[in-house]
Coordinates of C-alpha atoms in Angstrom, one line a residue:
M18 CA -26.3 -42.4 30.2
A19 CA -23.8 -42.9 27.4
K20 CA -26.0 -40.8 25.0
A21 CA -26.3 -38.0 27.6
T22 CA -22.5 -38.0 28.1
L23 CA -21.9 -37.8 24.3
C24 CA -24.4 -34.9 24.0
V25 CA -22.6 -33.0 26.7
A26 CA -19.2 -33.6 25.1
L27 CA -20.5 -32.4 21.7
L28 CA -22.0 -29.2 23.3
L29 CA -18.7 -28.5 25.1
A30 CA -16.8 -29.0 21.8
L31 CA -19.1 -26.6 20.0
F32 CA -18.9 -24.0 22.8
S33 CA -15.1 -24.2 22.7
C34 CA -15.0 -23.6 19.0
Y35 CA -17.4 -20.6 19.4
C36 CA -15.3 -19.1 22.2
A37 CA -12.1 -19.5 20.1
Q38 CA -13.6 -17.7 17.2
D39 CA -15.2 -15.0 19.4
S40 CA -11.9 -14.4 21.1
G41 CA -10.1 -13.8 17.8
D42 CA -8.2 -17.1 17.9
Y43 CA -9.7 -18.2 14.7
N44 CA -6.7 -17.6 12.4
I45 CA -7.8 -17.0 8.8
T46 CA -5.3 -14.4 7.7
Y47 CA -2.0 -15.6 6.2
P48 CA 0.3 -15.6 9.3
P49 CA 3.3 -13.8 7.7
E50 CA 0.9 -11.0 6.7
V51 CA -0.4 -10.8 10.3
D52 CA 3.2 -10.3 11.4
A53 CA 3.7 -7.7 8.7
L54 CA 0.7 -5.7 9.8
R55 CA 1.9 -5.7 13.4
A56 CA 5.3 -4.4 12.3
I57 CA 3.5 -1.7 10.2
R58 CA 1.4 -0.7 13.2
R59 CA 4.5 -0.4 15.5
K60 CA 5.9 2.3 13.2
L61 CA 2.7 4.4 13.3
H62 CA 1.4 6.9 15.8
D63 CA -2.4 7.0 16.0
P64 CA -3.4 9.9 18.2
K65 CA -7.1 9.6 17.4
K66 CA -7.2 5.8 18.1
F67 CA -8.5 4.9 14.7
L68 CA -6.4 1.7 14.8
R69 CA -7.4 0.7 18.3
N70 CA -8.8 -2.6 17.1
W71 CA -5.4 -3.6 15.5
G72 CA -3.9 -6.4 17.5
R73 CA -7.2 -7.8 18.6
G74 CA -7.6 -11.2 17.1
D75 CA -7.2 -12.0 13.4
P76 CA -7.1 -9.1 11.0
C77 CA -9.5 -10.4 8.4
H78 CA -11.8 -12.1 10.9
R79 CA -11.9 -9.0 13.1
N80 CA -12.0 -6.5 10.3
W81 CA -9.1 -4.4 11.5
T82 CA -9.6 -0.7 10.5
G83 CA -8.5 -0.1 6.9
V84 CA -7.7 -3.8 6.2
I85 CA -9.6 -5.3 3.3
C86 CA -9.1 -9.0 2.6
T87 CA -9.5 -11.5 -0.2
L88 CA -11.6 -14.5 0.0
P89 CA -9.6 -17.6 1.0
L90 CA -7.1 -18.5 -1.7
S91 CA -5.7 -21.9 -2.7
D92 CA -3.5 -22.0 0.5
G93 CA -6.7 -21.8 2.6
Y94 CA -5.9 -18.4 4.0
M95 CA -7.3 -14.9 3.4
H96 CA -4.8 -12.3 2.3
V97 CA -4.6 -8.5 2.6
Q98 CA -6.0 -7.0 -0.6
E99 CA -6.2 -3.3 0.4
L100 CA -4.7 -1.2 3.1
R101 CA -6.9 2.0 3.3
M102 CA -5.3 4.5 5.7
L103 CA -6.7 7.6 4.1
N104 CA -6.9 10.8 6.3
L105 CA -6.5 9.1 9.7
N106 CA -4.2 11.7 11.2
L107 CA -1.4 9.1 11.4
S108 CA 2.2 9.9 11.9
G109 CA 5.4 7.8 11.9
K110 CA 7.0 5.9 9.0
L111 CA 6.2 3.3 6.4
D112 CA 7.6 0.0 7.5
P113 CA 9.5 -2.1 4.9
E114 CA 7.2 -5.0 5.9
L115 CA 4.6 -3.5 3.6
G116 CA 6.4 -5.6 1.0
Q117 CA 5.2 -8.8 2.6
L118 CA 1.6 -8.0 1.6
T119 CA 2.1 -9.5 -1.8
N120 CA -1.6 -9.9 -2.7
M121 CA -2.4 -6.2 -2.2
T122 CA -3.9 -4.1 -5.0
V123 CA -4.4 -0.8 -3.1
L124 CA -2.0 0.9 -0.7
N125 CA -3.5 4.2 0.5
F126 CA -1.9 6.4 3.1
M127 CA -3.1 9.7 1.5
W128 CA -3.6 12.9 3.5
N129 CA -2.4 11.9 6.9
G130 CA 0.0 14.8 6.9
N131 CA 2.7 13.5 9.1
I132 CA 4.0 10.3 7.6
T133 CA 7.8 10.8 7.3
G134 CA 10.8 9.0 6.0
S135 CA 11.4 7.4 2.7
I136 CA 9.1 5.2 0.6
P137 CA 10.3 1.6 1.2
K138 CA 11.7 0.0 -1.9
E139 CA 10.2 -3.3 -0.6
I140 CA 6.9 -2.1 -2.0
S141 CA 8.2 -3.3 -5.3
N142 CA 7.6 -6.9 -4.1
I143 CA 3.9 -6.3 -4.4
K144 CA 3.5 -7.2 -8.1
T145 CA -0.3 -7.1 -7.8
L146 CA -0.3 -3.5 -6.7
K147 CA -2.6 -1.2 -8.8
F148 CA -2.9 1.9 -6.7
L149 CA 0.1 3.4 -4.7
L150 CA -1.5 6.5 -3.0
L151 CA 0.8 8.4 -0.7
S152 CA -0.1 12.0 -1.3
G153 CA -0.3 14.7 1.4
N154 CA 2.4 13.6 3.8
Q155 CA 6.0 14.5 4.6
L156 CA 7.7 11.6 2.8
S157 CA 11.2 12.4 1.8
G158 CA 14.3 11.1 0.1
P159 CA 14.7 9.9 -3.5
L160 CA 12.3 7.5 -5.2
A161 CA 13.9 4.0 -5.3
D162 CA 14.6 2.5 -8.7
E163 CA 12.8 -0.6 -7.5
L164 CA 9.5 1.2 -7.6
G165 CA 9.7 1.1 -11.4
F166 CA 9.0 -2.7 -11.3
L167 CA 5.3 -2.8 -10.4
P168 CA 3.9 -4.3 -13.6
N169 CA 0.2 -3.8 -12.7
L170 CA 0.4 -0.2 -11.3
L171 CA -2.3 2.1 -12.6
M172 CA -2.0 5.1 -10.3
F173 CA 1.2 6.4 -8.7
Q174 CA 0.5 9.4 -6.4
V175 CA 3.2 10.9 -4.2
D176 CA 2.3 14.6 -4.7
W177 CA 2.5 17.1 -1.8
N178 CA 5.4 15.5 0.0
Q179 CA 9.1 16.3 0.3
I180 CA 10.5 13.8 -2.3
T181 CA 14.0 14.7 -3.5
G182 CA 16.4 13.4 -6.2
S183 CA 15.6 12.7 -9.8
L184 CA 12.9 10.6 -11.4
P185 CA 14.2 7.0 -11.9
K186 CA 14.5 5.9 -15.5
T187 CA 13.1 2.5 -14.4
F188 CA 9.7 4.1 -14.3
V189 CA 9.6 3.4 -18.0
N190 CA 8.6 -0.1 -17.0
L191 CA 5.3 1.1 -15.5
I192 CA 3.6 0.4 -18.8
K193 CA 0.0 0.2 -17.3
C194 CA 0.3 3.4 -15.3
R195 CA -2.3 6.0 -16.2
H196 CA -1.9 8.6 -13.5
F197 CA 1.6 9.8 -12.4
H198 CA 1.3 12.5 -9.8
M199 CA 4.6 13.8 -8.5
N200 CA 3.8 17.5 -8.2
N201 CA 4.6 19.7 -5.2
N202 CA 7.8 18.0 -4.1
S203 CA 11.5 18.8 -4.4
I204 CA 12.3 16.5 -7.3
S205 CA 15.4 17.8 -9.2
G206 CA 17.3 17.1 -12.4
Q207 CA 16.0 16.6 -15.8
L208 CA 12.9 14.6 -16.8
P209 CA 14.1 11.3 -18.3
S210 CA 13.3 11.3 -22.0
E211 CA 12.8 7.5 -21.8
L212 CA 9.5 8.0 -20.0
Y213 CA 7.8 8.8 -23.3
S214 CA 7.3 5.1 -23.8
M215 CA 4.8 4.8 -21.0
P216 CA 1.9 4.1 -23.4
A217 CA -1.0 4.3 -20.9
L218 CA -0.1 7.6 -19.3
I219 CA -3.0 10.1 -19.1
H220 CA -1.9 12.5 -16.3
F221 CA 1.8 13.3 -15.9
L222 CA 2.0 15.9 -13.1
V223 CA 5.4 17.1 -12.1
D224 CA 4.9 20.9 -11.5
S225 CA 6.1 22.7 -8.4
N226 CA 9.4 20.8 -8.2
N227 CA 13.1 21.7 -8.7
L228 CA 13.4 20.3 -12.2
T229 CA 15.9 21.7 -14.7
G230 CA 16.3 21.6 -18.5
N231 CA 13.8 21.4 -21.2
L232 CA 10.7 19.2 -21.6
P233 CA 11.8 16.2 -23.7
P234 CA 10.3 16.5 -27.2
E235 CA 9.7 12.7 -27.1
Y236 CA 6.8 13.3 -24.7
S237 CA 4.8 14.5 -27.7
L238 CA 4.7 10.8 -28.7
M239 CA 2.7 9.7 -25.7
P240 CA -0.5 8.5 -27.3
N241 CA -2.9 9.0 -24.4
L242 CA -1.4 11.9 -22.5
K243 CA -4.0 14.6 -21.6
I244 CA -2.4 16.6 -18.8
L245 CA 1.3 17.5 -18.5

């Protein structure tokens, strides 16, 4: 009798664990990042319901649309590694809580067409970021100085938006950046001569803006520049 009772108890325990996981209660994503994703979702309009599974259970366990996660790290949690929101017909704004996704390497909101507002300066908190891809929206306002402090950034694309103001001189710190696409905006002022010391730069696209002055002669010193 005792053995039968023990077996029943074990089966019930296993069934409870299965149900918890199946219902999305199995929390494997770093909790502050879950909160950040929920804040990001609240600022977005999703007319085609691509993000309908957001909010159901755990982001990494439930494979929320566009959310790519790491393997568990030393803290025991999985973390958001990529946010792929390319061409989902989203509108709304980019929430500053994006800066809480501090293990992210790819942030891609390209070609949604209707993302408005400014690019949050809090993105500069993501020191692991390699690809900042925001082309083809209606983002506006000046580029924050803080965006020049992304030490691992390889590609910075904000072309085909409504960006205004001048290019920050802090972008000289983007020493790994290879592709710098700022064309088709309303960027004004002169190009900072300091940017010549971006040693990895291959593409520097700033056409179709409101720039003034001459092209800094120092740009001829860029060792890898192919397209200007």
